[in-house]
Coordinates of N, CA and C in Angstrom, one line a residue:
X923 N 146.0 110.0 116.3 CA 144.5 110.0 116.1 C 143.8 109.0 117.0
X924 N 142.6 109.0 117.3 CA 141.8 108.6 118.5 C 141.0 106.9 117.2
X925 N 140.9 106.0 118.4 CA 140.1 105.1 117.5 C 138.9 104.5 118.0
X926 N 137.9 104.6 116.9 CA 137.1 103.8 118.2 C 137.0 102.3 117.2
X927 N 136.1 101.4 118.3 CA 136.2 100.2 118.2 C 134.6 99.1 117.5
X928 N 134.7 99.2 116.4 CA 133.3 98.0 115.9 C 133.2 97.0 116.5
X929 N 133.1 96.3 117.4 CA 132.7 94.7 117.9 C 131.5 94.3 117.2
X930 N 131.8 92.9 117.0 CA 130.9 91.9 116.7 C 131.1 90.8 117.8
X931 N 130.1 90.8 118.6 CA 129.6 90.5 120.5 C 129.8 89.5 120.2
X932 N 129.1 88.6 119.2 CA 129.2 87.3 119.0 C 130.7 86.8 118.7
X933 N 131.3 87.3 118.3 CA 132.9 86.9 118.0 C 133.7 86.9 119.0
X934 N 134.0 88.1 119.6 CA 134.3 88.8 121.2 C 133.9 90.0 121.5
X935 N 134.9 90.3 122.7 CA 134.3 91.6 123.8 C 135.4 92.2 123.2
X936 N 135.3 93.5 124.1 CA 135.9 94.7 124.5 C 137.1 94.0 125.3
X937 N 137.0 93.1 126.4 CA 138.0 92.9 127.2 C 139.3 91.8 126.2
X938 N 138.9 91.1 124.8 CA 139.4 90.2 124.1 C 140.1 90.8 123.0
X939 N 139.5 92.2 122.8 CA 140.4 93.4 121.9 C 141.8 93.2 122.1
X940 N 142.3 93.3 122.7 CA 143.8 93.8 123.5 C 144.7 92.5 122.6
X941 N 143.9 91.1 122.6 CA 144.7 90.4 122.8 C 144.5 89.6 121.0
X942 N 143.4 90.4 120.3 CA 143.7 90.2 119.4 C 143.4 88.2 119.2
X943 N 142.7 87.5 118.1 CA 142.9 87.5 117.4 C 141.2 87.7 117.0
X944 N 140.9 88.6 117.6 CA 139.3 89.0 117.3 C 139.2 90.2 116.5
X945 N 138.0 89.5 115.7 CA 137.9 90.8 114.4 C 136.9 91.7 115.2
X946 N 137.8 93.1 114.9 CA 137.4 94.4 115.2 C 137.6 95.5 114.1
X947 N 136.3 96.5 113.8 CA 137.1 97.1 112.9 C 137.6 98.3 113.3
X948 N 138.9 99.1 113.0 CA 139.0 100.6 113.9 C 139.0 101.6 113.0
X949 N 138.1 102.5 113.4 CA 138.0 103.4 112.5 C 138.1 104.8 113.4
X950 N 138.4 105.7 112.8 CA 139.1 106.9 113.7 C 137.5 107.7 114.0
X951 N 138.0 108.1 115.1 CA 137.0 109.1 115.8 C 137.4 110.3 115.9
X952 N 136.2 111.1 115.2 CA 136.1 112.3 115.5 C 136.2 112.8 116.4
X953 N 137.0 114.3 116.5 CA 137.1 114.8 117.3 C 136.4 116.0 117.6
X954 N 134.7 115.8 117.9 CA 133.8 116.7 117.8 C 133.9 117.7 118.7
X955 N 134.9 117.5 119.3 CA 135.1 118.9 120.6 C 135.9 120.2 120.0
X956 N 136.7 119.4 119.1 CA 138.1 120.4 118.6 C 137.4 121.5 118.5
X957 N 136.3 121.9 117.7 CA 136.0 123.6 117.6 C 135.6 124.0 119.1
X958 N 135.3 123.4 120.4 CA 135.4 124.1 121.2 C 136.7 124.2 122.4
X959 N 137.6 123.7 121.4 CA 138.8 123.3 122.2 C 139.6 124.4 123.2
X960 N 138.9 125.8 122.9 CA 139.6 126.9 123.3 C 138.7 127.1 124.9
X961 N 137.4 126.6 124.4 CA 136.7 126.9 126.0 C 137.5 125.8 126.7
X962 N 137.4 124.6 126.3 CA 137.9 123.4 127.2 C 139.1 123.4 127.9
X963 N 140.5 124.6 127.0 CA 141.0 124.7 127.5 C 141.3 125.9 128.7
X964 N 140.5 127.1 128.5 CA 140.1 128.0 129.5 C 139.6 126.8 130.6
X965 N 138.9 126.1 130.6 CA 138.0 125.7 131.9 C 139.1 125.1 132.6
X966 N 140.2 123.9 131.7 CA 141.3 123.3 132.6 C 142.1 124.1 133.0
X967 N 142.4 125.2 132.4 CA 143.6 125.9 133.2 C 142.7 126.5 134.2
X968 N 141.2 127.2 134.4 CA 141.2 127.4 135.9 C 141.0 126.5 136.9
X969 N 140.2 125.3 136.4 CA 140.2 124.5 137.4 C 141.2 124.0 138.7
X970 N 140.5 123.8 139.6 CA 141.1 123.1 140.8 C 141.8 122.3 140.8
X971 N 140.7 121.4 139.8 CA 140.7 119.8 140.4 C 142.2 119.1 140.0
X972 N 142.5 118.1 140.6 CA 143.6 117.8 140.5 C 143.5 116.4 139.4
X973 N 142.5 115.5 138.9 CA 141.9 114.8 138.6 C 140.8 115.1 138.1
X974 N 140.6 114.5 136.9 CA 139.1 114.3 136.5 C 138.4 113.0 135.9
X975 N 137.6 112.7 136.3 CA 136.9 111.0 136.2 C 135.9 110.9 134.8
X976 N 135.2 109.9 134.4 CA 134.7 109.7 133.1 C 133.6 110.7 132.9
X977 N 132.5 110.8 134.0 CA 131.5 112.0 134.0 C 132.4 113.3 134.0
X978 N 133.3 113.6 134.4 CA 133.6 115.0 134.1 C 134.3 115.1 132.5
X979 N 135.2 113.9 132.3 CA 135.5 114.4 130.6 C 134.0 114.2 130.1
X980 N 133.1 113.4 129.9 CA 132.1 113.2 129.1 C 131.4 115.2 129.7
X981 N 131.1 115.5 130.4 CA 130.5 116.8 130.5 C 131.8 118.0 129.5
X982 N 132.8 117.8 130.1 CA 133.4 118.9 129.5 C 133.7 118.8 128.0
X983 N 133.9 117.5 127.6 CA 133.9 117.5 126.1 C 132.7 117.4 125.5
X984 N 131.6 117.2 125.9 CA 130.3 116.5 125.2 C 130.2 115.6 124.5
X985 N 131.1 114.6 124.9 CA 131.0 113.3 124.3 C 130.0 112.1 124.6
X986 N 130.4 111.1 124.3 CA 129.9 109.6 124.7 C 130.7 109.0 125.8
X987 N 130.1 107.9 126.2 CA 131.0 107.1 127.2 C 132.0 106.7 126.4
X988 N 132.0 106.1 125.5 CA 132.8 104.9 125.1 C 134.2 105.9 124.2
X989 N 133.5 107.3 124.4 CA 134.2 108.3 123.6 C 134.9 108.3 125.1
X990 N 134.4 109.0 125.6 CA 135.3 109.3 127.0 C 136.9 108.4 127.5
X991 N 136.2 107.2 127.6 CA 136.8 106.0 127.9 C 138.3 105.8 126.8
X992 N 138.1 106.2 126.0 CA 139.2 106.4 124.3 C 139.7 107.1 125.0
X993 N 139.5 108.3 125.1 CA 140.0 110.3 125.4 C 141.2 109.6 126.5
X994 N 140.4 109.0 127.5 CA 141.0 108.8 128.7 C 142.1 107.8 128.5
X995 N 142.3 107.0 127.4 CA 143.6 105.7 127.5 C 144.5 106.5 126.6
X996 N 143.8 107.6 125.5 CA 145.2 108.2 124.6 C 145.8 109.2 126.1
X997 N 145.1 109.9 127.0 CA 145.8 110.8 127.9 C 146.8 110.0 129.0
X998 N 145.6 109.0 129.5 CA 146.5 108.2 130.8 C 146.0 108.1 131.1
X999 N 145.4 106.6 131.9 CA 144.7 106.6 133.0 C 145.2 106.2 134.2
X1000 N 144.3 107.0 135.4 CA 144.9 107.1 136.4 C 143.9 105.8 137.4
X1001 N 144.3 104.6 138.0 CA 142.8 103.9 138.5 C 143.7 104.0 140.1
X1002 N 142.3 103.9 140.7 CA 141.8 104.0 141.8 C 140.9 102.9 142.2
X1003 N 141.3 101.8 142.4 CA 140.4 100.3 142.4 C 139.5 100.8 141.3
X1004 N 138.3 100.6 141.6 CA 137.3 100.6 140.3 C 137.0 102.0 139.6
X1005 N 137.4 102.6 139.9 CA 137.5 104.4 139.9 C 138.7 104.9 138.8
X1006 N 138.5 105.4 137.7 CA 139.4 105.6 136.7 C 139.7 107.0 136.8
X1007 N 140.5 107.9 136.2 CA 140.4 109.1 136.0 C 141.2 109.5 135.1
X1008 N 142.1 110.9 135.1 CA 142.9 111.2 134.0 C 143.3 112.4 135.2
X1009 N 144.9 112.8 135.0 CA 145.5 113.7 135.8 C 145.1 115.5 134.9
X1010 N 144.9 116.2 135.7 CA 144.4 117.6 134.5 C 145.3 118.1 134.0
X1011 N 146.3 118.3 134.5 CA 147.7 118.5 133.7 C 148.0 118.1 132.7
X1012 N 147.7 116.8 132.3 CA 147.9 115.7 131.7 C 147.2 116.2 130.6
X1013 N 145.5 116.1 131.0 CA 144.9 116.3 129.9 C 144.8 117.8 129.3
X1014 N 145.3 118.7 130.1 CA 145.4 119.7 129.3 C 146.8 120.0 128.5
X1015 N 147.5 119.0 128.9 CA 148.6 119.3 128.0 C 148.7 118.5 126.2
X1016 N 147.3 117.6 126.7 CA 147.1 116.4 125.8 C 146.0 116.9 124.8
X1017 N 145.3 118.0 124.9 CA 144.7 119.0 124.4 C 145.5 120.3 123.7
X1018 N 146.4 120.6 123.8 CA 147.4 121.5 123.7 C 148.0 120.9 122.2
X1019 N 148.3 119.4 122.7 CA 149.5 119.0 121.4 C 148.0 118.9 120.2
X1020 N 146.5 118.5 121.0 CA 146.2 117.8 119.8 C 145.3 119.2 118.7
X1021 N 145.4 120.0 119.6 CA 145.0 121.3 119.0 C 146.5 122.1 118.3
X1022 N 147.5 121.9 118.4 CA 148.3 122.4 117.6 C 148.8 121.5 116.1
X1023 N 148.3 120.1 116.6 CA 148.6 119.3 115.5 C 147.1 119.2 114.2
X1024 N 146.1 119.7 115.1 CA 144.8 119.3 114.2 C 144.3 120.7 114.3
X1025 N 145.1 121.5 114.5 CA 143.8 123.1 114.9 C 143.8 123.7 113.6
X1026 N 144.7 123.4 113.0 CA 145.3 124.1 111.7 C 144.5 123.7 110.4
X1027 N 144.2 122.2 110.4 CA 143.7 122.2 109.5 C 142.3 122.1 109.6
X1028 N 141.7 122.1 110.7 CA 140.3 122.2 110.8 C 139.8 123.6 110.7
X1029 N 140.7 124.7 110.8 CA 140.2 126.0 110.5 C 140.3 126.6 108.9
X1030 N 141.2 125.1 108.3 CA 141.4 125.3 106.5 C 139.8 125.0 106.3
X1031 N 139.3 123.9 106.7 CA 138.1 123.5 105.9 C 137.1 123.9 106.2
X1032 N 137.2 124.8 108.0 CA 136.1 125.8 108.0 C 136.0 127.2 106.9
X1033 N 137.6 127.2 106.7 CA 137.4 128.3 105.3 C 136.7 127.9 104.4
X1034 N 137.1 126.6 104.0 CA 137.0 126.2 102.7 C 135.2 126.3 102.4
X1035 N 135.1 125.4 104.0 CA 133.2 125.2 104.0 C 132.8 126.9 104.1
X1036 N 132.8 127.6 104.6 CA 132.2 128.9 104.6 C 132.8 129.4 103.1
X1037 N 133.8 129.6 102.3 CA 133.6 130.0 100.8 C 132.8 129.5 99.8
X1038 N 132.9 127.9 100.3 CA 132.0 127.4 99.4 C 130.5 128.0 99.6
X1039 N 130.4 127.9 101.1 CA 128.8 127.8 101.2 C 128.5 129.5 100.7
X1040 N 128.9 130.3 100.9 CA 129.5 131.6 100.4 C 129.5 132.2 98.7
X1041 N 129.8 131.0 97.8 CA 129.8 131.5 96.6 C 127.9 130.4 96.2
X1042 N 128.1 130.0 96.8 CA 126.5 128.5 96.4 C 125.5 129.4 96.6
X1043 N 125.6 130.6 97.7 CA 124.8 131.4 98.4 C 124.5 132.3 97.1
X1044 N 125.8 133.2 96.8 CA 126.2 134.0 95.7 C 125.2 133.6 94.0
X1045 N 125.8 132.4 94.5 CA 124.6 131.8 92.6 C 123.4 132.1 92.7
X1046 N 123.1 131.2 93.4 CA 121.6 131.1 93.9 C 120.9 132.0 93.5
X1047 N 121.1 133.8 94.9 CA 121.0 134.7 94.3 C 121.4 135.1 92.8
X1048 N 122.1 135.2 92.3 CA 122.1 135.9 90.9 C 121.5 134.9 89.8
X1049 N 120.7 134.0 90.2 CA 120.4 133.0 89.1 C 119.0 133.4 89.4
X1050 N 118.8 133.5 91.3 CA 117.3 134.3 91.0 C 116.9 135.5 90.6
X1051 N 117.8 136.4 90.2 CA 117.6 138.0 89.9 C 117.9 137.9 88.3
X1052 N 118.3 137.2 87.8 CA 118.3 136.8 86.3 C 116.7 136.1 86.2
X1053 N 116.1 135.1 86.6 CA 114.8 134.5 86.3 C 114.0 135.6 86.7
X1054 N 114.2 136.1 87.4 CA 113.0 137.4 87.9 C 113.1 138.7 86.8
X1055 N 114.2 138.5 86.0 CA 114.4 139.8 84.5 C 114.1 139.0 83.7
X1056 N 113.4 137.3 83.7 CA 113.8 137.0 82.4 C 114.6 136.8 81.7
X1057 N 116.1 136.7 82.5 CA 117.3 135.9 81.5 C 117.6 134.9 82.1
X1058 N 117.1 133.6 82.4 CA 117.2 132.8 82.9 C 119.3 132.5 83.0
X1059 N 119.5 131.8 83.8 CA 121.4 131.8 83.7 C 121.7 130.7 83.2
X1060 N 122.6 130.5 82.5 CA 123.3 129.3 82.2 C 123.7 128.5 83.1
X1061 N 123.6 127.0 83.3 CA 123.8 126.2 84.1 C 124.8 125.3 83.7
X1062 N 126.1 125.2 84.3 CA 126.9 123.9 84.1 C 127.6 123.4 85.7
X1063 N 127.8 122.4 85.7 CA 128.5 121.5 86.8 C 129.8 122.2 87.9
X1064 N 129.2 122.5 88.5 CA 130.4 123.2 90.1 C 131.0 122.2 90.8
X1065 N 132.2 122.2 90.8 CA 133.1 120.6 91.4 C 133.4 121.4 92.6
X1066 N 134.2 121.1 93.5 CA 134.7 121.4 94.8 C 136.4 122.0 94.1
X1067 N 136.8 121.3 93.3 CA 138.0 121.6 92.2 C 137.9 123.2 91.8
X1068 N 136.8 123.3 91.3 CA 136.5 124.5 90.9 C 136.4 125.6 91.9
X1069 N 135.7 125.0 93.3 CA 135.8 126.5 93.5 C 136.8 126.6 94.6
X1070 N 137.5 125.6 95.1 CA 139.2 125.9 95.7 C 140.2 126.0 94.5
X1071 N 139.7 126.7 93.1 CA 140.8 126.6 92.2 C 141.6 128.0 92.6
X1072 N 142.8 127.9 92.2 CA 144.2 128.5 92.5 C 144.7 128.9 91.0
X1073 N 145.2 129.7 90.9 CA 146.1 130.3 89.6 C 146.9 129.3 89.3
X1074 N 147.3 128.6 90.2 CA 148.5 127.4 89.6 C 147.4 126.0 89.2
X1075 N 146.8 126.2 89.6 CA 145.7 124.9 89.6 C 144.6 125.2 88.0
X1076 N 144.4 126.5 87.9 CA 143.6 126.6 86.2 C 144.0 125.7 85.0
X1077 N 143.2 124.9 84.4 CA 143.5 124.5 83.2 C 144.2 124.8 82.4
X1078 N 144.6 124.6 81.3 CA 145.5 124.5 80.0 C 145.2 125.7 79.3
X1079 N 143.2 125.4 79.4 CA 142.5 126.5 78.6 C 142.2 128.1 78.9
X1080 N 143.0 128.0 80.1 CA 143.1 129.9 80.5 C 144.6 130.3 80.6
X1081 N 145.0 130.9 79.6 CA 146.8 131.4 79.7 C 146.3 133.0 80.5
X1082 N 147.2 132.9 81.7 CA 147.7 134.1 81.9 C 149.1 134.6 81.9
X1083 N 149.3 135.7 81.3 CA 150.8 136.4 80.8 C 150.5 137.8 81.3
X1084 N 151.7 138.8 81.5 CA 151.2 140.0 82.0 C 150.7 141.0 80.9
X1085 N 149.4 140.8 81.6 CA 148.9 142.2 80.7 C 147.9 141.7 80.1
X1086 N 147.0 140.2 80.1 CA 146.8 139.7 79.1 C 146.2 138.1 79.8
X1087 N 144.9 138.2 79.3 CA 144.2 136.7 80.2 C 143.5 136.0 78.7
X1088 N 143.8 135.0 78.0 CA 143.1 134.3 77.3 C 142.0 133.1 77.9
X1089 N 141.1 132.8 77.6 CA 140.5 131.6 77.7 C 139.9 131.1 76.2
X1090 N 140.3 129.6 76.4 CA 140.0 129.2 75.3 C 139.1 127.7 75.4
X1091 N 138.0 128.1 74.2 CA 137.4 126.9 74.2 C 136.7 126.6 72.5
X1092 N 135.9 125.7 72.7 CA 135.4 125.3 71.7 C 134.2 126.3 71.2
X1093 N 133.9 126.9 69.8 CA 132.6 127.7 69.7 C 131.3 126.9 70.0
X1094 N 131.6 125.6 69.2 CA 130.5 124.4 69.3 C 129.6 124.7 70.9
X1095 N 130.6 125.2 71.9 CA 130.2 124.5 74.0 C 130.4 126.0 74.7
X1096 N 129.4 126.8 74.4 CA 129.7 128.1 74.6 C 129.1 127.8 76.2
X1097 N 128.8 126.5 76.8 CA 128.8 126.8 77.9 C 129.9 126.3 79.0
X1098 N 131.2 125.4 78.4 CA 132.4 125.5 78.8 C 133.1 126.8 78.6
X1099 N 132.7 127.9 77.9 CA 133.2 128.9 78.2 C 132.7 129.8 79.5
X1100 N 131.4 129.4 79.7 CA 131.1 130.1 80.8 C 131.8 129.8 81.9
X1101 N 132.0 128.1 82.3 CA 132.7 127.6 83.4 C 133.9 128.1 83.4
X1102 N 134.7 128.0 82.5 CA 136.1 128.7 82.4 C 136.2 129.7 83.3
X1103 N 135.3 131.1 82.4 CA 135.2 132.4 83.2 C 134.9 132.4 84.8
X1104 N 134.2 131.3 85.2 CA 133.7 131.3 86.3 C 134.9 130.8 87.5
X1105 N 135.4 129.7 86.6 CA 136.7 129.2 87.4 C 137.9 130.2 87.4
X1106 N 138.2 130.9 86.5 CA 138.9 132.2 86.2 C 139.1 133.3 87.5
X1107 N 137.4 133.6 87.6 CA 137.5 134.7 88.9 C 137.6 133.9 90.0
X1108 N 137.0 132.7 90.0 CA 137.8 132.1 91.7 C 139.1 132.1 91.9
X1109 N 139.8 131.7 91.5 CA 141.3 132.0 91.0 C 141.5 133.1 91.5
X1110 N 141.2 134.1 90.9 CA 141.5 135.1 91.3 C 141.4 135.9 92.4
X1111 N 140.0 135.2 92.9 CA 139.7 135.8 94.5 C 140.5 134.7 95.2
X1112 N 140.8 133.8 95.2 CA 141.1 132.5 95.9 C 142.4 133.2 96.2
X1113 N 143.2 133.2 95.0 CA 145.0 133.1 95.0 C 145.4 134.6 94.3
X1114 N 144.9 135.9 94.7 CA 144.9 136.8 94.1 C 146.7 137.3 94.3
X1115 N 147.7 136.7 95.2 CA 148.9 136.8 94.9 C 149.6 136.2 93.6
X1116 N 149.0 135.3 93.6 CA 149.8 134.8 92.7 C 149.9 135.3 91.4
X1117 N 148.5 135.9 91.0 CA 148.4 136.2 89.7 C 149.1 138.0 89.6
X1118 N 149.4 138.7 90.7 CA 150.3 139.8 90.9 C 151.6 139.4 90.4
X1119 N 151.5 137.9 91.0 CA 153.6 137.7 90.9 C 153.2 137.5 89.1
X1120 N 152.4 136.5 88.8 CA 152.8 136.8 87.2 C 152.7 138.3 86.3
X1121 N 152.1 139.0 86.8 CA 151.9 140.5 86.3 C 153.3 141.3 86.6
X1122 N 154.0 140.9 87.9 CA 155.3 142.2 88.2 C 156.1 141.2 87.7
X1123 N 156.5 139.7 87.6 CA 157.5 138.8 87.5 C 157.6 138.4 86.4
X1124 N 156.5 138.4 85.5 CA 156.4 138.1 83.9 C 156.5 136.6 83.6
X1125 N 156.4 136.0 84.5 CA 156.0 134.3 84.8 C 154.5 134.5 84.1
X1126 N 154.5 132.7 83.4 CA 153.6 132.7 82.6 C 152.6 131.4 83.3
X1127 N 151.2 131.4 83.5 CA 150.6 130.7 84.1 C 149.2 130.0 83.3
X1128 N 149.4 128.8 83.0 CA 149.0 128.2 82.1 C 149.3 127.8 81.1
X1129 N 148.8 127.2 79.8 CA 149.7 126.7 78.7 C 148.2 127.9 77.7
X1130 N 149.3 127.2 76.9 CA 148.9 127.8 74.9 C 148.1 126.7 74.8
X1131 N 146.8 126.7 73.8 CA 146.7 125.4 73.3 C 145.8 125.3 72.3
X1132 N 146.1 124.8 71.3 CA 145.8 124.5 70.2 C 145.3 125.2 69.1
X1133 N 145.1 125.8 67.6 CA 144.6 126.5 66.9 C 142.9 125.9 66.5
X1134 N 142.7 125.1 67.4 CA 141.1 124.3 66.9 C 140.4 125.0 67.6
X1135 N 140.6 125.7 68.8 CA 139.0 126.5 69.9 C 139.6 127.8 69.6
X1136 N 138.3 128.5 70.0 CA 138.1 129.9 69.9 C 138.5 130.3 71.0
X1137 N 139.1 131.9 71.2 CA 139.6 132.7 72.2 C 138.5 133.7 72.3
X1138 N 138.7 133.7 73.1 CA 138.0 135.2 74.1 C 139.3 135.8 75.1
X1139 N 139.9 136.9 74.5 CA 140.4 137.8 75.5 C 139.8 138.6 76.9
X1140 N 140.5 138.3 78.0 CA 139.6 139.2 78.6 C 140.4 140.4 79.2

């Protein structure tokens, strides 16, 4: 991973980094190019050029200087008396590793962000077509927990067995039952294999719990 660098000018420079015993703090830099990592790499494999210098990574990635300057010490730099560059080989090969080691999970959390924004979208609407009949909806608390929940991930208080879905809660908090049900069908759209294997496999998913809350079969 890429770092960039906090100076405090008055303590040291950039040139006093290296040698340490100057407080710096490093905190990782984003790698705001990754989603267009696939043009970047079309453009280096047609390119010419046999080299490219700080203005051409700063154009082709859309970065900063000081971003540039990073890009260019994790690839190699190539100097030329005062003249830096990076070999294109180099850096397309150095694009290659960091897209196969980061491509993967940045397209998890574009899932994740488009389902989420996806079901937020979902409420909204149906909380406005409920106020607009007059049944206003019940409101309780949406975690990020909740709506990347998984069949293996469900609480205590939803048993599934085949043939057969319990949720269980208190009569007193008939709006923890709502959540339940709600976390329930994410599950099910989320991880809809899994709840198959407990249905053909006869694996049991969730616990039993307690004779004090009320059930609702569903």
């Amino acid at each position: 991973m890429g770092a960039s660098l906090q100076v405090d000018t008055g303590v040291c420079n950039l040139r006093a980094v290296a040698s340490l015993p100057c407080y710096a703090e490093i905190v990782p830099t984003p790698r705001t190019w990754l989603p267009r990592a696939e043009e970047i790499l079309a453009i280096l494999k047609k390119s010419s050029a046999d080299e490219l210098d700080r203005t051409a990574i700063e154009m082709l990635f859309e970065i900063q200087r000081r971003t540039a300057l990073l890009l260019m010490d994790q690839v190699g730099v190539i100097k030329h008396g005062l003249r830096h560059s990076v070999s294109r080989t180099s850096l397309l090969s150095w694009v290659e590793q960091i897209v196969a080691s980061e491509g993967q999970e940045l397209e998890r959390r574009q899932r994740v962000s488009a389902q989420i924004s996806e079901d937020l979208a979902e409420r909204r609407a149906t909380r406005q077509a409920l106020n607009e009949a007059g049944k206003p909806a019940r409101s309780f608390a949406i975690t990020r927990e909740i709506l990347s929940a998984s069949v293996d991930s469900l609480p205590p208080e939803i048993e599934i067995t085949p043939g057969r879905i319990i949720v269980s809660f208190n009569p007193t908090d008939p709006d923890t039952a709502c959540r339940l049900l709600y976390q329930l069908g994410l599950a099910l759209s989320n991880d809809f294999d899994s709840f198959l294997a407990v249905q053909l496999v006869g694996n049991t998913a969730g616990n039993t719990v307690g004779p004090t809350v009320g059930h609702t079969a569903v």
